[in-house]
């Protein structure tokens, strides 16, 4: 994620505005995630797909991904395999 958090799971689908993502911790539950919040996806084969740049570390208030300054979010880190 642009806030430097990591989500692990499976990318189900990618379109022009979002990905559909199945997180490891909630199998069966598919979540849409805006591409603007995604930094990059690292697939299980090692391929990296970069969407945005991460927020500068000084804009991240704490380790809590929901506690980020009002700066615009731009991407996501996600470790998954593309189907």
PDB file of C-alpha atoms in Angstrom:
ATOM      1  CA  UNK A   1       0.000   0.000   0.000  1.00  0.00           C
ATOM      2  CA  UNK A   2       1.143   3.619  -0.389  1.00  0.00           C
ATOM      3  CA  UNK A   3       1.104   3.811   3.406  1.00  0.00           C
ATOM      4  CA  UNK A   4       3.774   1.064   3.317  1.00  0.00           C
ATOM      5  CA  UNK A   5       1.489  -1.553   4.843  1.00  0.00           C
ATOM      6  CA  UNK A   6       1.439  -5.029   3.309  1.00  0.00           C
ATOM      7  CA  UNK A   7      -1.554  -7.155   2.403  1.00  0.00           C
ATOM      8  CA  UNK A   8      -1.045 -10.811   1.520  1.00  0.00           C
ATOM      9  CA  UNK A   9      -3.487 -12.790  -0.552  1.00  0.00           C
ATOM     10  CA  UNK A  10      -4.650 -13.364  -4.104  1.00  0.00           C
ATOM     11  CA  UNK A  11      -5.416 -10.845  -6.822  1.00  0.00           C
ATOM     12  CA  UNK A  12      -8.674 -12.005  -8.403  1.00  0.00           C
ATOM     13  CA  UNK A  13      -9.092  -9.226 -10.984  1.00  0.00           C
ATOM     14  CA  UNK A  14      -7.553  -5.886 -12.007  1.00  0.00           C
ATOM     15  CA  UNK A  15      -9.367  -3.171 -13.977  1.00  0.00           C
ATOM     16  CA  UNK A  16      -8.725   0.527 -14.662  1.00  0.00           C
ATOM     17  CA  UNK A  17      -9.746   1.754 -11.189  1.00  0.00           C
ATOM     18  CA  UNK A  18      -9.443  -1.138  -8.718  1.00  0.00           C
ATOM     19  CA  UNK A  19      -8.285  -4.644  -7.985  1.00  0.00           C
ATOM     20  CA  UNK A  20     -10.431  -7.374  -6.486  1.00  0.00           C
ATOM     21  CA  UNK A  21      -8.362  -8.955  -3.732  1.00  0.00           C
ATOM     22  CA  UNK A  22      -8.855 -12.024  -1.531  1.00  0.00           C
ATOM     23  CA  UNK A  23      -6.830 -11.497   1.658  1.00  0.00           C
ATOM     24  CA  UNK A  24      -5.139 -14.518   3.270  1.00  0.00           C
ATOM     25  CA  UNK A  25      -6.766 -13.789   6.617  1.00  0.00           C
ATOM     26  CA  UNK A  26     -10.306 -13.729   5.199  1.00  0.00           C
ATOM     27  CA  UNK A  27     -10.401 -16.439   2.529  1.00  0.00           C
ATOM     28  CA  UNK A  28     -13.549 -16.379   0.454  1.00  0.00           C
ATOM     29  CA  UNK A  29     -14.093 -12.672   1.082  1.00  0.00           C
ATOM     30  CA  UNK A  30     -13.194 -10.617  -1.975  1.00  0.00           C
ATOM     31  CA  UNK A  31     -12.407  -6.945  -1.370  1.00  0.00           C
ATOM     32  CA  UNK A  32     -12.178  -4.151  -3.971  1.00  0.00           C
ATOM     33  CA  UNK A  33      -9.131  -1.919  -3.442  1.00  0.00           C
ATOM     34  CA  UNK A  34      -8.694   1.360  -5.337  1.00  0.00           C
ATOM     35  CA  UNK A  35      -5.599   1.431  -7.554  1.00  0.00           C
ATOM     36  CA  UNK A  36      -4.819   4.887  -6.174  1.00  0.00           C
ATOM     37  CA  UNK A  37      -4.015   3.255  -2.800  1.00  0.00           C
ATOM     38  CA  UNK A  38      -1.727   0.603  -4.273  1.00  0.00           C
ATOM     39  CA  UNK A  39       2.042   1.068  -4.396  1.00  0.00           C
ATOM     40  CA  UNK A  40       2.825  -2.240  -6.091  1.00  0.00           C
ATOM     41  CA  UNK A  41       1.872  -5.880  -6.300  1.00  0.00           C
ATOM     42  CA  UNK A  42       4.531  -8.527  -5.830  1.00  0.00           C
ATOM     43  CA  UNK A  43       3.284 -11.762  -7.386  1.00  0.00           C
ATOM     44  CA  UNK A  44       4.258 -15.222  -6.114  1.00  0.00           C
ATOM     45  CA  UNK A  45       6.578 -15.687  -9.125  1.00  0.00           C
ATOM     46  CA  UNK A  46       8.536 -12.552  -8.087  1.00  0.00           C
ATOM     47  CA  UNK A  47       7.129 -10.230 -10.784  1.00  0.00           C
ATOM     48  CA  UNK A  48       6.445  -6.721  -9.460  1.00  0.00           C
ATOM     49  CA  UNK A  49       3.730  -4.490 -10.919  1.00  0.00           C
ATOM     50  CA  UNK A  50       4.148  -0.866  -9.772  1.00  0.00           C
ATOM     51  CA  UNK A  51       1.121   1.444  -9.740  1.00  0.00           C
ATOM     52  CA  UNK A  52       2.173   4.428  -7.582  1.00  0.00           C
ATOM     53  CA  UNK A  53       4.935   5.661  -5.308  1.00  0.00           C
ATOM     54  CA  UNK A  54       4.783   5.125  -1.541  1.00  0.00           C
ATOM     55  CA  UNK A  55       4.077   8.027   0.787  1.00  0.00           C
ATOM     56  CA  UNK A  56       7.210   9.598   2.269  1.00  0.00           C
ATOM     57  CA  UNK A  57       7.882   8.044   5.681  1.00  0.00           C
ATOM     58  CA  UNK A  58       7.578  11.429   7.405  1.00  0.00           C
ATOM     59  CA  UNK A  59       3.897  11.623   6.318  1.00  0.00           C
ATOM     60  CA  UNK A  60       3.034   8.332   7.990  1.00  0.00           C
ATOM     61  CA  UNK A  61       2.007   9.154  11.553  1.00  0.00           C
ATOM     62  CA  UNK A  62       2.167   5.619  13.020  1.00  0.00           C
ATOM     63  CA  UNK A  63       2.278   1.956  12.085  1.00  0.00           C
ATOM     64  CA  UNK A  64      -1.510   1.984  11.894  1.00  0.00           C
ATOM     65  CA  UNK A  65      -2.405   2.004   8.193  1.00  0.00           C
ATOM     66  CA  UNK A  66      -5.563   4.037   8.896  1.00  0.00           C
ATOM     67  CA  UNK A  67      -3.559   6.751  10.685  1.00  0.00           C
ATOM     68  CA  UNK A  68      -2.004   8.579   7.725  1.00  0.00           C
ATOM     69  CA  UNK A  69      -1.859  12.322   7.145  1.00  0.00           C
ATOM     70  CA  UNK A  70      -4.266  14.042   4.803  1.00  0.00           C
ATOM     71  CA  UNK A  71      -1.776  13.768   1.919  1.00  0.00           C
ATOM     72  CA  UNK A  72      -3.321  12.047  -1.124  1.00  0.00           C
ATOM     73  CA  UNK A  73      -2.792   8.289  -1.175  1.00  0.00           C
ATOM     74  CA  UNK A  74      -1.218   6.852  -4.288  1.00  0.00           C
ATOM     75  CA  UNK A  75      -0.597   2.989  -4.109  1.00  0.00           C
ATOM     76  CA  UNK A  76      -0.400  -0.494  -2.320  1.00  0.00           C
ATOM     77  CA  UNK A  77       1.988  -3.289  -1.565  1.00  0.00           C
ATOM     78  CA  UNK A  78       0.402  -6.649  -1.919  1.00  0.00           C
ATOM     79  CA  UNK A  79       1.911 -10.087  -2.134  1.00  0.00           C
ATOM     80  CA  UNK A  80      -0.313 -12.313  -4.189  1.00  0.00           C
ATOM     81  CA  UNK A  81      -0.634 -14.478  -7.242  1.00  0.00           C
ATOM     82  CA  UNK A  82      -2.515 -13.271 -10.296  1.00  0.00           C
ATOM     83  CA  UNK A  83      -5.230 -15.575 -11.623  1.00  0.00           C
TER      84      UNK A  83
END
